[in-house]
JSON list of C-alpha atoms in Angstrom, two decimals:
[
{"chain": "Q", "resi": 112, "resn": "UNK", "atom": "CA", "xyz": [-12.61, -14.04, -0.35]},
{"chain": "Q", "resi": 113, "resn": "UNK", "atom": "CA", "xyz": [-16.29, -13.14, -0.54]},
{"chain": "Q", "resi": 114, "resn": "UNK", "atom": "CA", "xyz": [-17.74, -10.07, -2.17]},
{"chain": "Q", "resi": 115, "resn": "UNK", "atom": "CA", "xyz": [-17.47, -7.09, 0.17]},
{"chain": "Q", "resi": 116, "resn": "UNK", "atom": "CA", "xyz": [-20.40, -5.76, 2.14]},
{"chain": "Q", "resi": 117, "resn": "UNK", "atom": "CA", "xyz": [-20.89, -1.98, 2.09]},
{"chain": "Q", "resi": 118, "resn": "UNK", "atom": "CA", "xyz": [-22.07, -0.33, 5.29]},
{"chain": "Q", "resi": 119, "resn": "UNK", "atom": "CA", "xyz": [-22.17, 3.18, 6.65]},
{"chain": "Q", "resi": 120, "resn": "UNK", "atom": "CA", "xyz": [-20.02, 4.28, 9.55]},
{"chain": "Q", "resi": 121, "resn": "UNK", "atom": "CA", "xyz": [-23.12, 4.38, 11.76]},
{"chain": "Q", "resi": 122, "resn": "UNK", "atom": "CA", "xyz": [-24.04, 0.80, 10.86]},
{"chain": "Q", "resi": 123, "resn": "UNK", "atom": "CA", "xyz": [-20.52, -0.48, 11.50]},
{"chain": "Q", "resi": 124, "resn": "UNK", "atom": "CA", "xyz": [-20.32, 1.41, 14.78]},
{"chain": "Q", "resi": 125, "resn": "UNK", "atom": "CA", "xyz": [-23.39, -0.43, 16.04]},
{"chain": "Q", "resi": 126, "resn": "UNK", "atom": "CA", "xyz": [-21.92, -3.89, 15.42]},
{"chain": "Q", "resi": 127, "resn": "UNK", "atom": "CA", "xyz": [-18.16, -3.58, 14.97]},
{"chain": "Q", "resi": 128, "resn": "UNK", "atom": "CA", "xyz": [-17.43, -6.93, 16.64]},
{"chain": "Q", "resi": 129, "resn": "UNK", "atom": "CA", "xyz": [-19.66, -8.65, 14.05]},
{"chain": "Q", "resi": 130, "resn": "UNK", "atom": "CA", "xyz": [-17.88, -6.84, 11.21]},
{"chain": "Q", "resi": 131, "resn": "UNK", "atom": "CA", "xyz": [-14.51, -8.00, 12.51]},
{"chain": "Q", "resi": 132, "resn": "UNK", "atom": "CA", "xyz": [-15.75, -11.56, 13.02]},
{"chain": "Q", "resi": 133, "resn": "UNK", "atom": "CA", "xyz": [-17.18, -11.61, 9.49]},
{"chain": "Q", "resi": 134, "resn": "UNK", "atom": "CA", "xyz": [-13.85, -10.46, 8.08]},
{"chain": "Q", "resi": 135, "resn": "UNK", "atom": "CA", "xyz": [-11.94, -13.07, 10.06]},
{"chain": "Q", "resi": 136, "resn": "UNK", "atom": "CA", "xyz": [-14.22, -16.11, 9.92]},
{"chain": "Q", "resi": 137, "resn": "UNK", "atom": "CA", "xyz": [-15.99, -15.65, 6.62]},
{"chain": "Q", "resi": 138, "resn": "UNK", "atom": "CA", "xyz": [-13.22, -13.74, 4.82]},
{"chain": "Q", "resi": 139, "resn": "UNK", "atom": "CA", "xyz": [-15.80, -11.11, 3.90]},
{"chain": "Q", "resi": 140, "resn": "UNK", "atom": "CA", "xyz": [-14.50, -7.55, 3.80]},
{"chain": "Q", "resi": 141, "resn": "UNK", "atom": "CA", "xyz": [-16.67, -4.63, 4.84]},
{"chain": "Q", "resi": 142, "resn": "UNK", "atom": "CA", "xyz": [-16.34, -1.32, 3.01]},
{"chain": "Q", "resi": 143, "resn": "UNK", "atom": "CA", "xyz": [-17.18, 1.54, 5.34]},
{"chain": "Q", "resi": 144, "resn": "UNK", "atom": "CA", "xyz": [-18.81, 4.65, 3.92]},
{"chain": "Q", "resi": 145, "resn": "UNK", "atom": "CA", "xyz": [-19.20, 8.11, 5.38]},
{"chain": "Q", "resi": 146, "resn": "UNK", "atom": "CA", "xyz": [-21.67, 10.51, 3.76]},
{"chain": "Q", "resi": 147, "resn": "UNK", "atom": "CA", "xyz": [-21.93, 8.06, 0.86]},
{"chain": "Q", "resi": 148, "resn": "UNK", "atom": "CA", "xyz": [-18.20, 8.04, 0.17]},
{"chain": "Q", "resi": 149, "resn": "UNK", "atom": "CA", "xyz": [-16.07, 4.90, 0.61]},
{"chain": "Q", "resi": 150, "resn": "UNK", "atom": "CA", "xyz": [-13.59, 5.66, 3.40]},
{"chain": "Q", "resi": 151, "resn": "UNK", "atom": "CA", "xyz": [-12.09, 2.40, 4.71]},
{"chain": "Q", "resi": 152, "resn": "UNK", "atom": "CA", "xyz": [-12.29, -1.36, 4.59]},
{"chain": "Q", "resi": 153, "resn": "UNK", "atom": "CA", "xyz": [-12.20, -3.98, 7.32]},
{"chain": "Q", "resi": 154, "resn": "UNK", "atom": "CA", "xyz": [-10.35, -7.13, 6.27]},
{"chain": "Q", "resi": 155, "resn": "UNK", "atom": "CA", "xyz": [-8.82, -10.07, 8.08]},
{"chain": "Q", "resi": 156, "resn": "UNK", "atom": "CA", "xyz": [-5.32, -9.39, 9.41]},
{"chain": "Q", "resi": 157, "resn": "UNK", "atom": "CA", "xyz": [-3.87, -12.33, 7.46]},
{"chain": "Q", "resi": 158, "resn": "UNK", "atom": "CA", "xyz": [-5.30, -10.92, 4.23]},
{"chain": "Q", "resi": 159, "resn": "UNK", "atom": "CA", "xyz": [-3.88, -7.50, 5.08]},
{"chain": "Q", "resi": 160, "resn": "UNK", "atom": "CA", "xyz": [-0.43, -9.02, 5.70]},
{"chain": "Q", "resi": 161, "resn": "UNK", "atom": "CA", "xyz": [-0.65, -10.98, 2.44]},
{"chain": "Q", "resi": 162, "resn": "UNK", "atom": "CA", "xyz": [-1.52, -7.80, 0.52]},
{"chain": "Q", "resi": 163, "resn": "UNK", "atom": "CA", "xyz": [1.35, -5.92, 2.20]},
{"chain": "Q", "resi": 164, "resn": "UNK", "atom": "CA", "xyz": [3.81, -8.65, 1.17]},
{"chain": "Q", "resi": 165, "resn": "UNK", "atom": "CA", "xyz": [2.54, -8.50, -2.42]},
{"chain": "Q", "resi": 166, "resn": "UNK", "atom": "CA", "xyz": [2.92, -4.70, -2.47]},
{"chain": "Q", "resi": 167, "resn": "UNK", "atom": "CA", "xyz": [6.41, -4.83, -0.94]},
{"chain": "Q", "resi": 168, "resn": "UNK", "atom": "CA", "xyz": [7.51, -7.55, -3.37]},
{"chain": "Q", "resi": 169, "resn": "UNK", "atom": "CA", "xyz": [6.15, -5.56, -6.32]},
{"chain": "Q", "resi": 170, "resn": "UNK", "atom": "CA", "xyz": [7.94, -2.42, -5.13]},
{"chain": "Q", "resi": 171, "resn": "UNK", "atom": "CA", "xyz": [11.21, -4.30, -4.65]},
{"chain": "Q", "resi": 172, "resn": "UNK", "atom": "CA", "xyz": [10.92, -5.83, -8.13]},
{"chain": "Q", "resi": 173, "resn": "UNK", "atom": "CA", "xyz": [10.23, -2.39, -9.62]},
{"chain": "Q", "resi": 174, "resn": "UNK", "atom": "CA", "xyz": [13.26, -0.87, -7.86]},
{"chain": "Q", "resi": 175, "resn": "UNK", "atom": "CA", "xyz": [15.43, -3.76, -9.00]},
{"chain": "Q", "resi": 176, "resn": "UNK", "atom": "CA", "xyz": [14.26, -3.24, -12.60]},
{"chain": "Q", "resi": 177, "resn": "UNK", "atom": "CA", "xyz": [15.12, 0.45, -12.36]},
{"chain": "Q", "resi": 178, "resn": "UNK", "atom": "CA", "xyz": [18.57, -0.37, -10.97]},
{"chain": "Q", "resi": 179, "resn": "UNK", "atom": "CA", "xyz": [19.15, -2.94, -13.72]},
{"chain": "Q", "resi": 180, "resn": "UNK", "atom": "CA", "xyz": [18.11, -0.43, -16.39]},
{"chain": "Q", "resi": 181, "resn": "UNK", "atom": "CA", "xyz": [20.38, 2.24, -14.94]},
{"chain": "Q", "resi": 182, "resn": "UNK", "atom": "CA", "xyz": [23.26, -0.21, -14.78]},
{"chain": "Q", "resi": 183, "resn": "UNK", "atom": "CA", "xyz": [22.73, -1.36, -18.37]},
{"chain": "Q", "resi": 184, "resn": "UNK", "atom": "CA", "xyz": [22.77, 2.24, -19.59]},
{"chain": "Q", "resi": 185, "resn": "UNK", "atom": "CA", "xyz": [26.32, 2.55, -18.34]},
{"chain": "Q", "resi": 186, "resn": "UNK", "atom": "CA", "xyz": [28.04, 5.51, -16.82]},
{"chain": "Q", "resi": 187, "resn": "UNK", "atom": "CA", "xyz": [28.50, 7.69, -19.91]},
{"chain": "Q", "resi": 188, "resn": "UNK", "atom": "CA", "xyz": [27.53, 11.23, -19.05]},
{"chain": "Q", "resi": 189, "resn": "UNK", "atom": "CA", "xyz": [27.26, 10.54, -15.34]},
{"chain": "Q", "resi": 190, "resn": "UNK", "atom": "CA", "xyz": [29.05, 12.50, -12.63]},
{"chain": "Q", "resi": 191, "resn": "UNK", "atom": "CA", "xyz": [30.29, 11.47, -9.22]},
{"chain": "Q", "resi": 192, "resn": "UNK", "atom": "CA", "xyz": [28.69, 12.67, -6.02]},
{"chain": "Q", "resi": 193, "resn": "UNK", "atom": "CA", "xyz": [31.63, 15.00, -5.43]},
{"chain": "Q", "resi": 194, "resn": "UNK", "atom": "CA", "xyz": [31.31, 16.47, -8.93]},
{"chain": "Q", "resi": 195, "resn": "UNK", "atom": "CA", "xyz": [27.57, 17.00, -8.45]},
{"chain": "Q", "resi": 196, "resn": "UNK", "atom": "CA", "xyz": [28.18, 18.71, -5.10]},
{"chain": "Q", "resi": 197, "resn": "UNK", "atom": "CA", "xyz": [30.73, 21.01, -6.71]},
{"chain": "Q", "resi": 198, "resn": "UNK", "atom": "CA", "xyz": [28.31, 21.86, -9.53]},
{"chain": "Q", "resi": 199, "resn": "UNK", "atom": "CA", "xyz": [25.56, 22.67, -7.04]},
{"chain": "Q", "resi": 200, "resn": "UNK", "atom": "CA", "xyz": [27.90, 24.86, -4.96]},
{"chain": "Q", "resi": 201, "resn": "UNK", "atom": "CA", "xyz": [28.98, 26.70, -8.12]},
{"chain": "Q", "resi": 202, "resn": "UNK", "atom": "CA", "xyz": [25.33, 27.34, -9.06]},
{"chain": "Q", "resi": 203, "resn": "UNK", "atom": "CA", "xyz": [24.60, 28.77, -5.61]},
{"chain": "Q", "resi": 204, "resn": "UNK", "atom": "CA", "xyz": [27.69, 31.00, -5.56]}
]
């Protein structure tokens, strides 16, 4: 992937098809700014899908680690769902 090109919203608006083609063919992202602030980026759809898979895999791995840690800590001091519901009802009453 090439270094991104930074363009204003007005610039991108005037040649959006070129920006999309550049992202797809040259794998060059375009960072879009509005009033000098970075707002969005145009990237190739395959790159977007690859990044989504990476994020989803990382999230799944993180959740699995949390579950493994919770399981390894055991159940000492834990309460069942029914017990928790009863405790919450008692606090409200």
